[in-house]
Amino acid sequence: MILTRLLSASTRISAGNDVLVHVSAAASETKFLGRYIVAKILLAQNGLITLSKNITDLIPRDQFELYNLQIVTIANFKNLTIKAGAEIMPPLFHIHKLHGGILAIRCYDSLKFEGGHIDLAENGIPSNAKHLFRPLTEQETAANGESDFAKFSGQENFITAERLLLNAGDGVAFIAAKNIYGNADSRIGNPKTHGAHFCRGAANSAGVKPANITNVGGSTILIAAENIYNFDEKMIAKYRNAPTKESEIGKGLCRCYIASNTPLRNDEGLYSYDVLHMPSRLENINVKDFGNGNFGDIVNPTKAINNYARVTAINQGGCRLTLADETLNGLTPIDEGTLILIQVIQKSHLHVQNAGDIALAKVMSRGENYVVTDYPAPAVNLADYAMQIISVPQFVNFTLSANYTGTPKFNGKVGGVLAFAASNLFEINEGNLNVENKGGAPSYGLEGLEFIGNSQDFKKLPLDEKGGSIFILAKNIKFSVNARLGTLKKGANIMMIADKITDFAQICLTGEQEGGYSAYGGGWCFIYCNN
């Protein structure tokens, strides 16, 4: 076995090099623990360095003494290949020098795995010193104040986008590359105790751990790559062997976050996944602005605001849609000039790849049983998929301080989707946009997770068999802490596109499947915003 500490003369702390500034440890405080910035060294002289970014962006100046910061040089390569028999790892965290445990790699061309590993096992804060350096964070504290040993870490993965928590146990990997080439025999994290394929149990519940391992004290992994090839879920190896005695237990949930333009299979038990920020990523659903505001203001609606129609045929390059089962009870008729949302719905779990594909379009002309649009519908075979159009009212301001439940349930043909635009402001103040039990589409099944999830929702708004779906297009969105979008219990899918969102809290989003995660209606959300 080749063990390699990734040290290089090209990554010294010297002017011109990039570094990771990291809040690595604290005795009791947790507010800023794990935060980091990437900065360039502008000047290094006589033990002092000047950075291109201000570290008070990480921690206020008056809080410095409560934390330990370290500077980690980023090893820059054009190409890096990790062959079979090789393990690249960070230096051990040193409890006296107060640094180590973090591996930072950047490849301007490619990072290739050919059977070798990035090994973070036992490179974090030593377990026998955990009480000195690694307090529990809010996400890791049980009601009794102890580490939440039984908690599966899937829902925690996403915070790694902004926090690289150095655990008491395994270390941290910061990996950025233009292209990453995977290998089923390679591991990133803890190669000694990696998770099962997809990290799922017999009931297909996300985050279920293989026997005799724990998610406490495991690896923290952040991966950003424009393209990822030959990805295999087994490469993500976050877990540790279950300790035999209390003193061996680490602190901190294992976490992994991947950002890439390559669609990956979703597995919240092993990793959270999102697309890189690309301004063009909304082009495929034809988002041009936030509507024309022709419906003026609306406050606390109670009845349906949308109308629906089933699409039975698609012609003229996708722009002539034959309609059936049209509803007339909604606020917004499907007429010439109407903004519509076109949605693909699964007919069964056998065809799910295009389920949830959407597009915005304007009705250019209206016939008795058809519309002609200015933008084509998603290209699907209507023998395999269903399709509906939803009229989208274009408000100036939409204010909600009540429990809105007016969206009609999907009846097997149409319904189940709440959609609107606000050219100025959507303000939800102590209110709920509630689409609980408004779904009813056939389940898309476990295999559908390859195509549908938070990470792919930038171009998809699927319809669950339980909760309905919400589409919000607003220049400004303002929340209150008691506001809710989605459902109270069962899964809902949400897409929000805004220029600015204020007072947002994660608690505003609801829709986790009752009883835990379900592959048949778990509730997902995608938010596109400039802040």
Coordinates of C-alpha atoms in Angstrom, one line a residue:
M1 CA 0.0 0.0 0.0
I2 CA 1.4 3.4 -1.0
L3 CA 0.5 6.1 1.6
T4 CA 1.0 9.6 0.4
R5 CA 0.8 12.8 2.5
L6 CA 0.0 15.4 -0.1
L7 CA 2.8 17.9 0.5
S8 CA 4.5 19.8 -2.3
A9 CA 6.9 22.7 -2.7
S10 CA 4.4 24.2 -5.1
T11 CA 1.9 24.5 -2.3
R12 CA 3.9 26.4 0.3
I13 CA 2.5 29.4 2.1
S14 CA 3.9 32.0 -0.2
A15 CA 2.7 34.9 -2.3
G16 CA 0.6 34.0 -5.3
N17 CA -0.7 30.7 -3.9
D18 CA -4.3 29.9 -3.0
V19 CA -5.2 28.8 0.4
L20 CA -8.2 27.5 2.3
V21 CA -8.8 29.5 5.5
H22 CA -10.8 27.2 7.8
V23 CA -12.4 27.5 11.3
S24 CA -11.2 24.1 12.5
A25 CA -11.9 23.8 16.2
A26 CA -13.4 25.4 19.2
A27 CA -13.8 24.5 22.9
S28 CA -17.5 25.3 23.2
E29 CA -18.7 27.7 20.5
T30 CA -20.3 26.3 17.3
K31 CA -21.8 29.3 15.5
F32 CA -18.8 29.7 13.1
L33 CA -17.3 26.2 13.3
G34 CA -16.4 24.7 9.9
R35 CA -16.8 27.9 7.9
Y36 CA -14.2 28.5 5.2
I37 CA -13.1 30.8 2.5
V38 CA -10.7 30.3 -0.5
A39 CA -8.3 33.2 -0.8
K40 CA -5.0 34.2 -2.5
I41 CA -1.9 35.1 -0.6
L42 CA -1.0 38.6 -1.7
L43 CA 2.0 39.0 0.6
A44 CA 4.0 36.6 2.8
Q45 CA 6.8 38.1 4.9
N46 CA 8.3 37.6 8.3
G47 CA 5.6 35.2 9.4
L48 CA 2.8 37.5 8.4
I49 CA 0.6 37.1 5.3
T50 CA -1.9 39.3 3.5
L51 CA -4.9 37.6 1.9
S52 CA -7.2 38.7 -0.9
K53 CA -10.2 38.2 1.4
N54 CA -10.9 39.4 4.9
I55 CA -11.2 36.7 7.5
T56 CA -13.7 38.7 9.4
D57 CA -16.0 37.4 6.7
L58 CA -15.6 34.1 8.6
I59 CA -15.6 35.2 12.2
P60 CA -16.2 38.7 13.7
R61 CA -13.0 40.1 15.1
D62 CA -14.2 39.9 18.7
Q63 CA -14.9 36.2 18.3
F64 CA -11.4 35.1 17.2
E65 CA -10.3 33.9 20.6
L66 CA -13.1 31.4 20.8
Y67 CA -12.0 29.5 17.7
N68 CA -9.0 28.0 16.1
L69 CA -8.3 28.9 12.4
Q70 CA -5.9 27.2 10.2
I71 CA -4.6 28.0 6.7
V72 CA -4.4 25.1 4.3
T73 CA -2.5 25.4 1.1
I74 CA -4.4 24.1 -2.0
A75 CA -2.4 21.6 -4.0
N76 CA -2.8 22.7 -7.7
F77 CA -2.4 20.2 -10.5
K78 CA -3.1 20.1 -14.1
N79 CA -3.8 16.4 -13.9
L80 CA -3.7 14.0 -10.9
T81 CA -4.1 10.3 -11.1
I82 CA -4.6 8.1 -8.0
K83 CA -3.7 4.6 -9.1
A84 CA -4.5 1.3 -7.4
G85 CA -2.5 0.8 -4.2
A86 CA -2.2 4.5 -3.5
E87 CA -3.9 6.4 -0.7
I88 CA -3.7 10.2 -0.6
M89 CA -4.4 11.7 2.8
P90 CA -4.1 14.9 4.8
P91 CA -1.6 15.4 7.6
L92 CA -3.0 14.4 11.0
F93 CA -4.6 17.1 13.0
H94 CA -2.0 18.1 15.6
I95 CA -3.5 18.9 19.0
H96 CA -0.6 21.2 19.9
K97 CA 0.1 23.0 16.6
L98 CA -3.7 23.0 15.9
H99 CA -3.6 22.3 12.3
G100 CA -4.0 19.4 9.9
G101 CA -6.9 17.0 9.1
I102 CA -7.8 18.8 5.8
L103 CA -6.9 17.8 2.3
A104 CA -7.4 20.5 -0.4
I105 CA -6.9 19.6 -4.1
R106 CA -7.6 21.5 -7.3
C107 CA -7.1 20.1 -10.8
Y108 CA -7.3 22.5 -13.7
D109 CA -7.9 19.6 -16.1
S110 CA -8.6 16.2 -14.6
L111 CA -8.6 14.1 -11.4
K112 CA -8.6 10.5 -12.2
F113 CA -9.3 7.6 -9.8
E114 CA -7.8 4.3 -11.0
G115 CA -8.4 2.2 -7.9
G116 CA -6.6 4.4 -5.4
H117 CA -8.2 6.3 -2.5
I118 CA -8.4 9.7 -0.8
D119 CA -8.2 8.4 2.8
L120 CA -9.5 10.6 5.6
A121 CA -9.8 7.9 8.3
E122 CA -8.7 9.0 11.7
N123 CA -7.1 12.2 10.3
G124 CA -9.5 14.5 12.1
I125 CA -9.5 15.6 15.7
P126 CA -8.3 12.7 17.8
S127 CA -11.3 11.1 19.6
N128 CA -9.4 11.4 23.0
A129 CA -9.3 15.1 22.6
K130 CA -12.7 15.7 21.1
H131 CA -14.0 17.5 24.2
L132 CA -11.3 20.1 23.7
F133 CA -11.8 20.9 20.0
R134 CA -15.1 19.5 18.6
P135 CA -18.3 20.6 20.3
L136 CA -21.6 19.4 18.8
T137 CA -23.3 21.7 16.3
E138 CA -27.0 22.4 16.3
Q139 CA -27.6 19.8 13.7
E140 CA -25.9 17.1 15.8
T141 CA -27.4 17.7 19.2
A142 CA -30.2 15.5 20.4
A143 CA -32.9 16.6 22.8
N144 CA -30.9 15.4 25.8
G145 CA -27.8 17.3 24.6
E146 CA -25.9 14.2 23.5
S147 CA -24.7 13.3 20.0
D148 CA -27.5 12.1 17.8
F149 CA -25.9 8.7 17.2
A150 CA -29.0 7.1 15.6
K151 CA -29.7 10.0 13.2
F152 CA -29.0 9.3 9.5
S153 CA -27.0 12.1 7.9
G154 CA -28.7 12.5 4.6
Q155 CA -30.5 15.7 5.4
E156 CA -27.3 17.2 6.8
N157 CA -25.2 16.7 3.7
F158 CA -26.2 20.0 2.1
I159 CA -24.6 22.1 4.8
T160 CA -21.2 21.0 3.6
A161 CA -21.6 23.6 0.8
E162 CA -20.8 26.2 3.4
R163 CA -19.3 24.3 6.3
L164 CA -16.4 21.8 6.2
L165 CA -16.8 20.5 9.7
L166 CA -13.6 18.8 10.9
N167 CA -14.9 15.8 12.9
A168 CA -13.5 14.1 16.0
G169 CA -12.6 11.1 14.0
D170 CA -12.2 11.4 10.3
G171 CA -10.9 14.4 8.3
V172 CA -12.0 16.7 5.5
A173 CA -11.5 16.6 1.7
F174 CA -11.9 19.8 -0.4
I175 CA -11.8 18.6 -4.1
A176 CA -12.2 20.9 -7.1
A177 CA -11.5 19.7 -10.7
K178 CA -12.7 20.5 -14.2
N179 CA -13.1 16.8 -14.8
I180 CA -13.3 13.9 -12.4
Y181 CA -13.1 10.3 -13.6
G182 CA -14.4 7.8 -11.1
N183 CA -13.7 4.2 -10.4
A184 CA -15.8 1.6 -8.6
D185 CA -12.8 0.4 -6.7
S186 CA -11.7 3.8 -5.4
R187 CA -13.0 5.5 -2.2
I188 CA -13.2 9.1 -1.0
G189 CA -13.4 9.4 2.8
N190 CA -13.0 6.3 4.9
P191 CA -12.0 3.3 2.7
K192 CA -11.9 1.0 5.6
T193 CA -15.6 1.2 6.4
H194 CA -17.5 2.5 3.3
G195 CA -21.2 2.3 3.0
A196 CA -23.3 -0.1 1.1
H197 CA -24.3 0.5 -2.5
F198 CA -26.7 3.5 -2.5
C199 CA -26.5 3.3 1.3
R200 CA -30.0 1.9 1.5
G201 CA -31.6 -0.7 3.6
A202 CA -34.1 -3.4 2.8
A203 CA -36.9 -0.9 2.8
N204 CA -35.1 1.4 0.5
S205 CA -34.9 4.2 3.0
A206 CA -32.2 6.7 2.4
G207 CA -29.4 6.9 4.9
V208 CA -29.7 3.3 6.3
K209 CA -26.3 2.3 7.4
P210 CA -24.7 -1.1 6.8
A211 CA -24.3 -3.2 10.0
N212 CA -21.7 -2.3 12.6
I213 CA -20.8 1.1 11.3
T214 CA -21.7 4.6 12.6
N215 CA -22.2 8.0 10.9
V216 CA -20.8 9.8 13.9
G217 CA -17.2 11.0 13.5
G218 CA -17.1 10.2 9.8
S219 CA -15.6 12.1 6.9
T220 CA -16.6 15.5 5.5
I221 CA -16.3 15.7 1.7
L222 CA -16.9 18.6 -0.7
I223 CA -16.5 18.0 -4.4
A224 CA -16.9 20.5 -7.2
A225 CA -16.4 19.5 -10.8
E226 CA -17.7 20.7 -14.1
N227 CA -17.9 17.1 -15.3
I228 CA -18.0 13.8 -13.5
Y229 CA -17.5 10.6 -15.5
N230 CA -18.0 7.0 -14.4
F231 CA -19.3 8.0 -11.0
D232 CA -20.1 5.2 -8.6
E233 CA -21.9 5.8 -5.3
K234 CA -19.7 3.4 -3.5
M235 CA -16.8 5.9 -4.0
I236 CA -18.4 8.0 -1.2
A237 CA -17.1 6.4 1.9
K238 CA -18.1 8.5 4.9
Y239 CA -18.6 6.1 7.8
R240 CA -16.6 4.6 10.6
N241 CA -16.6 1.3 12.4
A242 CA -19.1 1.3 15.2
P243 CA -17.1 1.9 18.5
T244 CA -17.0 -0.8 21.1
K245 CA -16.9 1.7 24.0
E246 CA -18.2 5.2 24.6
S247 CA -14.7 6.7 24.8
E248 CA -14.1 5.8 21.1
I249 CA -17.1 7.6 19.8
G250 CA -16.2 10.6 17.6
K251 CA -18.2 13.8 17.2
G252 CA -19.9 15.2 14.1
L253 CA -22.0 13.6 11.4
C254 CA -20.4 12.4 8.2
R255 CA -21.4 14.7 5.3
C256 CA -20.8 15.0 1.6
Y257 CA -21.8 17.6 -0.9
I258 CA -21.2 17.4 -4.7
A259 CA -21.6 20.2 -7.1
S260 CA -21.4 19.4 -10.8
N261 CA -23.0 20.0 -14.2
T262 CA -23.2 16.2 -14.6
P263 CA -26.5 14.7 -13.4
L264 CA -25.8 12.1 -10.8
R265 CA -28.1 9.7 -9.1
N266 CA -29.5 11.2 -5.9
D267 CA -28.7 9.5 -2.7
E268 CA -29.3 11.7 0.3
G269 CA -27.9 9.1 2.6
L270 CA -24.5 9.3 1.0
Y271 CA -24.4 12.8 -0.5
S272 CA -26.3 15.9 -1.4
Y273 CA -26.0 16.9 -5.0
D274 CA -26.5 20.2 -6.8
V275 CA -25.7 21.8 -10.1
L276 CA -23.0 24.4 -10.5
H277 CA -24.3 27.9 -10.7
M278 CA -24.7 28.5 -14.5
P279 CA -26.9 31.4 -15.7
S280 CA -28.0 29.4 -18.7
R281 CA -29.5 26.6 -16.6
L282 CA -33.0 28.1 -16.7
E283 CA -33.0 28.6 -20.5
N284 CA -34.6 25.2 -21.1
I285 CA -37.7 26.1 -19.2
N286 CA -38.0 29.5 -20.9
V287 CA -37.8 31.9 -18.0
K288 CA -37.6 35.4 -19.3
D289 CA -38.9 37.7 -16.6
F290 CA -41.3 37.7 -13.6
G291 CA -44.5 38.2 -15.5
N292 CA -46.4 41.3 -16.7
G293 CA -48.5 41.8 -13.6
N294 CA -51.7 42.0 -15.6
F295 CA -53.8 40.5 -12.8
G296 CA -52.8 43.3 -10.3
D297 CA -52.6 42.5 -6.6
I298 CA -54.2 39.6 -4.8
V299 CA -54.5 39.0 -1.0
N300 CA -55.4 35.7 0.7
P301 CA -57.1 33.9 -2.2
T302 CA -59.3 30.9 -1.3
K303 CA -60.4 29.4 -4.6
A304 CA -58.4 27.9 -7.3
I305 CA -56.2 30.4 -9.1
N306 CA -55.1 28.0 -11.9
N307 CA -56.9 26.2 -14.7
Y308 CA -55.7 23.0 -16.3
A309 CA -56.0 21.0 -19.5
R310 CA -54.7 17.6 -20.5
V311 CA -52.5 17.5 -23.7
T312 CA -53.5 14.7 -26.0
A313 CA -51.4 15.5 -29.0
I314 CA -48.3 17.6 -29.9
N315 CA -47.7 19.1 -33.4
Q316 CA -46.0 21.9 -35.2
G317 CA -42.6 21.4 -33.6
G318 CA -44.1 21.1 -30.1
C319 CA -46.1 24.4 -30.3
R320 CA -49.6 23.1 -31.2
L321 CA -51.1 21.3 -28.3
T322 CA -54.4 19.5 -28.5
L323 CA -56.4 19.7 -25.3
A324 CA -58.9 17.7 -23.3
D325 CA -60.5 17.8 -19.8
E326 CA -60.0 21.5 -19.5
T327 CA -61.1 23.1 -16.2
L328 CA -62.9 26.4 -15.9
N329 CA -63.1 27.1 -12.2
G330 CA -59.7 28.8 -11.8
L331 CA -58.9 32.5 -11.7
T332 CA -56.9 32.4 -14.9
P333 CA -58.5 31.1 -18.2
I334 CA -56.4 29.3 -20.8
D335 CA -56.8 31.9 -23.5
E336 CA -54.8 34.0 -26.0
G337 CA -52.0 35.8 -24.1
T338 CA -52.1 33.5 -21.1
L339 CA -48.8 32.4 -19.6
I340 CA -48.9 28.6 -19.1
L341 CA -46.7 26.0 -17.5
I342 CA -46.4 22.8 -19.4
Q343 CA -45.7 19.7 -17.2
V344 CA -44.8 16.1 -18.0
I345 CA -46.3 13.5 -15.7
Q346 CA -45.4 9.9 -15.3
K347 CA -48.0 7.3 -16.3
S348 CA -46.2 4.5 -14.4
H349 CA -42.9 3.8 -12.7
L350 CA -41.7 2.2 -16.0
H351 CA -41.1 5.6 -17.7
V352 CA -39.7 8.2 -15.4
Q353 CA -36.7 9.8 -17.1
N354 CA -38.8 12.8 -18.4
A355 CA -41.3 12.9 -15.5
G356 CA -41.5 16.5 -14.2
D357 CA -40.0 18.1 -17.3
I358 CA -41.5 21.6 -17.6
A359 CA -41.6 24.7 -19.8
L360 CA -43.1 28.1 -19.6
A361 CA -44.9 29.4 -22.8
K362 CA -47.3 32.1 -23.9
V363 CA -50.5 31.1 -25.7
M364 CA -50.3 32.9 -29.1
S365 CA -53.7 31.6 -30.3
R366 CA -56.6 29.6 -29.0
G367 CA -58.9 27.2 -30.9
E368 CA -61.8 25.2 -29.6
N369 CA -59.6 22.2 -28.5
Y370 CA -56.1 23.4 -29.0
V371 CA -53.6 26.2 -28.3
V372 CA -50.6 27.4 -30.2
T373 CA -47.7 28.5 -28.1
D374 CA -44.5 30.6 -28.6
Y375 CA -42.3 27.9 -27.0
P376 CA -42.4 24.1 -27.6
A377 CA -43.6 21.6 -25.0
P378 CA -41.0 19.1 -23.7
A379 CA -40.3 16.4 -26.2
V380 CA -41.9 13.2 -24.9
N381 CA -43.9 10.3 -26.2
L382 CA -47.5 10.7 -25.0
A383 CA -47.8 6.9 -25.1
D384 CA -45.4 6.7 -22.2
Y385 CA -46.1 10.0 -20.4
A386 CA -49.0 12.2 -19.6
M387 CA -48.9 16.0 -20.0
Q388 CA -50.9 18.9 -18.7
I389 CA -50.9 22.7 -19.1
I390 CA -51.5 25.0 -16.2
S391 CA -52.6 28.6 -16.6
V392 CA -50.2 31.0 -14.6
P393 CA -51.8 34.2 -13.3
Q394 CA -49.4 37.1 -13.4
F395 CA -49.8 39.3 -10.3
V396 CA -48.0 42.4 -9.3
N397 CA -48.1 41.5 -5.6
F398 CA -49.3 38.4 -4.0
T399 CA -49.8 38.6 -0.2
L400 CA -50.7 35.5 1.9
S401 CA -51.4 35.3 5.6
A402 CA -53.8 32.4 5.6
N403 CA -53.8 28.7 4.8
Y404 CA -54.4 28.4 1.1
T405 CA -55.7 25.0 0.0
G406 CA -57.5 25.9 -3.2
T407 CA -55.4 23.9 -5.6
P408 CA -57.5 21.0 -7.0
K409 CA -56.3 17.5 -6.4
F410 CA -54.8 15.7 -9.4
N411 CA -57.6 13.5 -10.7
G412 CA -55.5 11.3 -12.9
K413 CA -55.8 13.7 -15.8
V414 CA -55.3 17.3 -14.5
G415 CA -54.6 19.3 -11.4
G416 CA -52.3 19.1 -8.4
V417 CA -50.1 22.1 -9.3
L418 CA -50.1 25.6 -7.9
A419 CA -48.4 28.1 -10.2
F420 CA -48.2 31.9 -10.3
A421 CA -46.0 34.8 -11.1
A422 CA -45.5 38.1 -9.3
S423 CA -43.7 41.0 -11.1
N424 CA -43.0 42.7 -7.8
L425 CA -43.5 40.8 -4.5
F426 CA -44.8 37.5 -3.2
E427 CA -45.0 37.9 0.6
I428 CA -46.1 35.0 2.7
N429 CA -46.7 36.2 6.3
E430 CA -47.7 33.6 8.8
G431 CA -49.5 31.8 5.9
N432 CA -49.3 28.4 4.1
L433 CA -49.3 27.4 0.5
N434 CA -50.7 24.0 1.3
V435 CA -50.8 21.3 -1.4
E436 CA -51.1 18.3 1.0
N437 CA -52.8 15.3 -0.7
K438 CA -53.1 17.3 -3.9
G439 CA -51.0 14.8 -5.9
G440 CA -52.1 11.4 -7.2
A441 CA -49.8 10.6 -10.1
P442 CA -48.4 7.1 -10.2
S443 CA -45.3 6.5 -8.2
Y444 CA -42.0 6.9 -10.1
G445 CA -40.3 4.4 -7.9
L446 CA -36.8 4.0 -6.6
E447 CA -35.3 4.0 -10.1
G448 CA -36.8 7.4 -10.7
L449 CA -34.4 8.9 -8.2
E450 CA -31.8 8.7 -10.9
F451 CA -33.7 11.4 -12.8
I452 CA -35.7 13.4 -10.2
G453 CA -34.7 15.1 -7.1
N454 CA -33.6 18.4 -5.6
S455 CA -30.5 18.5 -7.8
Q456 CA -32.4 18.0 -11.1
D457 CA -35.4 20.2 -10.2
F458 CA -33.9 23.2 -12.0
K459 CA -35.5 21.7 -15.0
K460 CA -38.1 19.4 -13.4
L461 CA -41.3 19.9 -11.3
P462 CA -42.6 16.3 -10.8
L463 CA -45.9 15.4 -9.3
D464 CA -46.0 13.0 -6.4
E465 CA -48.6 10.4 -5.6
K466 CA -49.1 12.2 -2.3
G467 CA -48.4 15.9 -2.2
G468 CA -48.9 18.3 -5.0
S469 CA -46.4 20.7 -6.7
I470 CA -45.7 24.5 -6.4
F471 CA -44.2 26.8 -9.0
I472 CA -43.4 30.4 -7.9
L473 CA -41.9 33.0 -10.3
A474 CA -41.4 36.3 -8.4
K475 CA -39.0 39.2 -8.5
N476 CA -39.0 39.4 -4.7
I477 CA -40.1 36.8 -2.2
K478 CA -40.4 37.6 1.5
F479 CA -41.0 35.0 4.2
S480 CA -41.9 35.0 7.9
V481 CA -40.6 32.3 10.2
N482 CA -44.0 30.8 10.5
A483 CA -44.7 30.6 6.8
R484 CA -44.9 27.2 5.1
L485 CA -44.6 26.0 1.5
G486 CA -45.6 22.5 0.6
T487 CA -47.5 20.3 2.9
L488 CA -47.7 19.6 6.6
K489 CA -46.9 15.9 6.4
K490 CA -46.7 14.3 3.0
G491 CA -44.3 15.0 0.1
A492 CA -44.5 18.1 -2.1
N493 CA -42.3 19.4 -4.9
I494 CA -41.4 23.1 -5.0
M495 CA -39.7 25.4 -7.5
M496 CA -39.0 29.0 -6.7
I497 CA -37.3 31.4 -9.1
A498 CA -36.7 34.9 -7.7
D499 CA -34.3 37.8 -8.0
K500 CA -34.2 38.3 -4.2
I501 CA -35.5 36.2 -1.2
T502 CA -35.5 37.8 2.2
D503 CA -36.1 36.3 5.7
F504 CA -36.0 32.8 4.4
A505 CA -35.5 29.9 6.8
Q506 CA -35.3 26.2 6.0
I507 CA -38.3 25.6 8.2
C508 CA -40.4 27.5 5.7
L509 CA -40.2 24.4 3.4
T510 CA -42.2 21.4 4.4
G511 CA -43.0 18.2 2.6
E512 CA -40.9 15.3 4.0
Q513 CA -42.8 12.1 3.5
E514 CA -44.8 11.1 6.6
G515 CA -42.8 8.5 8.5
G516 CA -39.5 9.4 6.8
Y517 CA -38.1 9.5 3.3
S518 CA -39.9 7.7 0.6
A519 CA -38.8 7.0 -3.0
Y520 CA -42.5 7.4 -3.9
G521 CA -43.1 10.9 -2.8
G522 CA -40.4 12.4 -0.6
G523 CA -40.8 16.1 -1.2
W524 CA -38.1 18.1 -3.1
C525 CA -37.3 21.7 -3.6
F526 CA -35.2 23.7 -6.0
I527 CA -34.6 27.5 -5.4
Y528 CA -33.0 29.7 -8.0
C529 CA -32.1 33.2 -6.6
N530 CA -29.5 35.9 -6.9
N531 CA -28.9 36.1 -3.1

